[in-house]
Amino acid sequence: MTARRTERAAGRPRRLKRAAFTVALLFVLFAAACSPPKQGGTVNSGGYVSAFELTHRFNLRAEPDAVRGVFRFTGDVELTVLAGSPSAVLNGERVAFRSPVLFRNGDVWLPAEAVGMIERAIARSRIYTYSERPFSFRPSTPPPTSRPPATRRPSRRPGVRGTVVLDPGHGGNDSGAVGPRTGVKEKDLNLSVAKRVRSLLAAAGVRVVMTRTADVYVGLRARVAKANAAGADCFVSIHHNAASSPRTKGFEVFYSSNNPFGSLRLKRSVRLARDIERRLRGKWNTRDRGARHKSLYVTRRTRIPSVLVEVEFMTSSEMEPLLTSAWFQQRAAAGIAEGILDYLRGR
Ligand SMILES: [Zn+2]
């Protein structure tokens, strides 16, 4: 069947052939997804591994298509999976997992045997460069969920009312922290994550005011003035952290309890911090360092509920290489945006 289709398509533009292949692939995957689930539930004894972990360990790029539930990993191997289905296509060949791929909390979870399959595929293609660094992971259980359904886009109720001031820390000649191995500058990471948060919030109907949208210096006083003048519901400053130990990692969310603008504002700041902390939890493999008080200029001087998010430690030898990836930044942004939306809905 494949051969005949190839012959017929041979004289046509390559684009048509590619489209036909995509349609065929999707058909195979969706047909498999519709077949009745195997007995034994969704989580097998071998456990699951998150797509984030896979991309991290095998240096793969992930192209998620949350609408169709199709996820493509590219790099030393090409793997296409479909949420809800045990069928996948690995380097052009159909393979089957013992249990279906799951889509939970914004991440894709693959049955743990996918690790061995990918390792063997890489070894077969003779560009296996990971032998000195054997893959080790603890098979885990995907977080429980009642929603979203496997192949549907995570529900985000449109039209959340509110205005949010996003404050990407540093900028211009103030670089903030600098990655000790990559030389990446905190100001750039802050702005990149903040812009992603802005997109996610705007898509949900929230009005967003940014204290800066380019690589320019903005003083702390000017940031606070902008926040106080915006008629906004809350202020979220976005930073990346630094520590002396390369082993220190994790995110943390700060509010200032020594802000002079009243107990209601403080109460709301604490709630905003906890909402963001809760949504960041589990977005990537790191430590939750909590939501707590710290006396910081921008959270101390703003009249509206305010928090400062330290996304991750740039000095962490494990985390630093990840911080510039779109995959990581999008997950960080999703956690922050989801927390803000929780806060705005819960007012
Ligand atoms: Zn900073």
JSON list of N, CA, C and O in Angstrom, two decimals, residues 12 19 102 115 165 189 207 217 222 227 235 238 241 261 271 279 320 323 327 336:
[
{"chain": "A", "resi": 12, "resn": "ARG", "atom": "N", "xyz": [4.08, 14.06, -8.51]},
{"chain": "A", "resi": 12, "resn": "ARG", "atom": "CA", "xyz": [3.50, 15.28, -7.94]},
{"chain": "A", "resi": 12, "resn": "ARG", "atom": "C", "xyz": [4.52, 16.04, -7.12]},
{"chain": "A", "resi": 12, "resn": "ARG", "atom": "O", "xyz": [5.56, 15.51, -6.77]},
{"chain": "A", "resi": 19, "resn": "ALA", "atom": "N", "xyz": [2.24, 15.79, 2.66]},
{"chain": "A", "resi": 19, "resn": "ALA", "atom": "CA", "xyz": [0.91, 15.93, 3.24]},
{"chain": "A", "resi": 19, "resn": "ALA", "atom": "C", "xyz": [0.25, 14.56, 3.35]},
{"chain": "A", "resi": 19, "resn": "ALA", "atom": "O", "xyz": [-0.35, 14.22, 4.37]},
{"chain": "A", "resi": 102, "resn": "LEU", "atom": "N", "xyz": [0.37, 9.43, 28.02]},
{"chain": "A", "resi": 102, "resn": "LEU", "atom": "CA", "xyz": [-0.58, 10.26, 28.76]},
{"chain": "A", "resi": 102, "resn": "LEU", "atom": "C", "xyz": [-0.21, 11.73, 28.64]},
{"chain": "A", "resi": 102, "resn": "LEU", "atom": "O", "xyz": [0.95, 12.08, 28.46]},
{"chain": "A", "resi": 115, "resn": "VAL", "atom": "N", "xyz": [12.32, 4.61, 26.97]},
{"chain": "A", "resi": 115, "resn": "VAL", "atom": "CA", "xyz": [13.73, 4.93, 27.19]},
{"chain": "A", "resi": 115, "resn": "VAL", "atom": "C", "xyz": [14.63, 3.92, 26.49]},
{"chain": "A", "resi": 115, "resn": "VAL", "atom": "O", "xyz": [15.54, 4.28, 25.74]},
{"chain": "A", "resi": 165, "resn": "VAL", "atom": "N", "xyz": [0.67, 43.60, 35.82]},
{"chain": "A", "resi": 165, "resn": "VAL", "atom": "CA", "xyz": [1.94, 44.22, 35.45]},
{"chain": "A", "resi": 165, "resn": "VAL", "atom": "C", "xyz": [3.03, 43.15, 35.55]},
{"chain": "A", "resi": 165, "resn": "VAL", "atom": "O", "xyz": [3.21, 42.54, 36.61]},
{"chain": "A", "resi": 189, "resn": "LEU", "atom": "N", "xyz": [17.00, 36.14, 30.04]},
{"chain": "A", "resi": 189, "resn": "LEU", "atom": "CA", "xyz": [16.10, 35.06, 30.45]},
{"chain": "A", "resi": 189, "resn": "LEU", "atom": "C", "xyz": [14.81, 35.64, 31.03]},
{"chain": "A", "resi": 189, "resn": "LEU", "atom": "O", "xyz": [13.71, 35.18, 30.72]},
{"chain": "A", "resi": 207, "resn": "ARG", "atom": "N", "xyz": [-5.40, 41.75, 30.46]},
{"chain": "A", "resi": 207, "resn": "ARG", "atom": "CA", "xyz": [-4.62, 42.89, 29.97]},
{"chain": "A", "resi": 207, "resn": "ARG", "atom": "C", "xyz": [-3.26, 42.87, 30.66]},
{"chain": "A", "resi": 207, "resn": "ARG", "atom": "O", "xyz": [-3.19, 42.66, 31.88]},
{"chain": "A", "resi": 217, "resn": "TYR", "atom": "N", "xyz": [17.58, 49.63, 30.28]},
{"chain": "A", "resi": 217, "resn": "TYR", "atom": "CA", "xyz": [17.64, 49.79, 31.73]},
{"chain": "A", "resi": 217, "resn": "TYR", "atom": "C", "xyz": [16.39, 50.52, 32.22]},
{"chain": "A", "resi": 217, "resn": "TYR", "atom": "O", "xyz": [16.01, 51.56, 31.68]},
{"chain": "A", "resi": 222, "resn": "ALA", "atom": "N", "xyz": [11.14, 53.53, 38.78]},
{"chain": "A", "resi": 222, "resn": "ALA", "atom": "CA", "xyz": [10.29, 53.65, 37.59]},
{"chain": "A", "resi": 222, "resn": "ALA", "atom": "C", "xyz": [9.39, 52.43, 37.43]},
{"chain": "A", "resi": 222, "resn": "ALA", "atom": "O", "xyz": [8.23, 52.54, 37.01]},
{"chain": "A", "resi": 227, "resn": "ALA", "atom": "N", "xyz": [3.87, 50.35, 37.91]},
{"chain": "A", "resi": 227, "resn": "ALA", "atom": "CA", "xyz": [2.93, 49.40, 38.51]},
{"chain": "A", "resi": 227, "resn": "ALA", "atom": "C", "xyz": [1.80, 50.14, 39.22]},
{"chain": "A", "resi": 227, "resn": "ALA", "atom": "O", "xyz": [0.63, 49.79, 39.09]},
{"chain": "A", "resi": 235, "resn": "PHE", "atom": "N", "xyz": [1.10, 42.65, 40.48]},
{"chain": "A", "resi": 235, "resn": "PHE", "atom": "CA", "xyz": [2.42, 42.92, 39.91]},
{"chain": "A", "resi": 235, "resn": "PHE", "atom": "C", "xyz": [3.26, 41.67, 40.10]},
{"chain": "A", "resi": 235, "resn": "PHE", "atom": "O", "xyz": [3.33, 41.13, 41.21]},
{"chain": "A", "resi": 238, "resn": "ILE", "atom": "N", "xyz": [9.82, 39.07, 37.46]},
{"chain": "A", "resi": 238, "resn": "ILE", "atom": "CA", "xyz": [10.40, 37.78, 37.05]},
{"chain": "A", "resi": 238, "resn": "ILE", "atom": "C", "xyz": [11.92, 37.87, 37.03]},
{"chain": "A", "resi": 238, "resn": "ILE", "atom": "O", "xyz": [12.49, 38.73, 36.35]},
{"chain": "A", "resi": 241, "resn": "ASN", "atom": "N", "xyz": [17.83, 33.20, 39.62]},
{"chain": "A", "resi": 241, "resn": "ASN", "atom": "CA", "xyz": [18.57, 33.23, 40.86]},
{"chain": "A", "resi": 241, "resn": "ASN", "atom": "C", "xyz": [20.04, 32.87, 40.68]},
{"chain": "A", "resi": 241, "resn": "ASN", "atom": "O", "xyz": [20.44, 32.34, 39.64]},
{"chain": "A", "resi": 261, "resn": "PHE", "atom": "N", "xyz": [1.21, 49.12, 52.64]},
{"chain": "A", "resi": 261, "resn": "PHE", "atom": "CA", "xyz": [-0.10, 49.42, 52.05]},
{"chain": "A", "resi": 261, "resn": "PHE", "atom": "C", "xyz": [-1.23, 48.48, 52.51]},
{"chain": "A", "resi": 261, "resn": "PHE", "atom": "O", "xyz": [-2.14, 48.18, 51.76]},
{"chain": "A", "resi": 271, "resn": "ARG", "atom": "N", "xyz": [-1.43, 35.13, 48.71]},
{"chain": "A", "resi": 271, "resn": "ARG", "atom": "CA", "xyz": [-2.22, 34.19, 47.91]},
{"chain": "A", "resi": 271, "resn": "ARG", "atom": "C", "xyz": [-1.67, 34.09, 46.48]},
{"chain": "A", "resi": 271, "resn": "ARG", "atom": "O", "xyz": [-1.54, 32.99, 45.93]},
{"chain": "A", "resi": 279, "resn": "ARG", "atom": "N", "xyz": [1.54, 26.26, 40.95]},
{"chain": "A", "resi": 279, "resn": "ARG", "atom": "CA", "xyz": [1.50, 25.95, 39.52]},
{"chain": "A", "resi": 279, "resn": "ARG", "atom": "C", "xyz": [2.89, 25.68, 38.95]},
{"chain": "A", "resi": 279, "resn": "ARG", "atom": "O", "xyz": [3.02, 25.03, 37.91]},
{"chain": "A", "resi": 320, "resn": "GLU", "atom": "N", "xyz": [21.48, 25.14, 34.44]},
{"chain": "A", "resi": 320, "resn": "GLU", "atom": "CA", "xyz": [21.93, 26.23, 33.56]},
{"chain": "A", "resi": 320, "resn": "GLU", "atom": "C", "xyz": [21.77, 25.92, 32.07]},
{"chain": "A", "resi": 320, "resn": "GLU", "atom": "O", "xyz": [21.27, 26.77, 31.32]},
{"chain": "A", "resi": 323, "resn": "LEU", "atom": "N", "xyz": [18.14, 26.55, 30.75]},
{"chain": "A", "resi": 323, "resn": "LEU", "atom": "CA", "xyz": [17.40, 27.79, 30.93]},
{"chain": "A", "resi": 323, "resn": "LEU", "atom": "C", "xyz": [17.12, 28.53, 29.63]},
{"chain": "A", "resi": 323, "resn": "LEU", "atom": "O", "xyz": [16.15, 29.28, 29.54]},
{"chain": "A", "resi": 327, "resn": "TRP", "atom": "N", "xyz": [11.61, 25.05, 25.49]},
{"chain": "A", "resi": 327, "resn": "TRP", "atom": "CA", "xyz": [10.82, 24.08, 26.27]},
{"chain": "A", "resi": 327, "resn": "TRP", "atom": "C", "xyz": [10.78, 24.48, 27.75]},
{"chain": "A", "resi": 327, "resn": "TRP", "atom": "O", "xyz": [9.72, 24.55, 28.36]},
{"chain": "A", "resi": 336, "resn": "ILE", "atom": "N", "xyz": [3.82, 30.31, 35.84]},
{"chain": "A", "resi": 336, "resn": "ILE", "atom": "CA", "xyz": [3.56, 31.67, 36.33]},
{"chain": "A", "resi": 336, "resn": "ILE", "atom": "C", "xyz": [2.19, 32.15, 35.85]},
{"chain": "A", "resi": 336, "resn": "ILE", "atom": "O", "xyz": [1.39, 32.67, 36.63]}
]
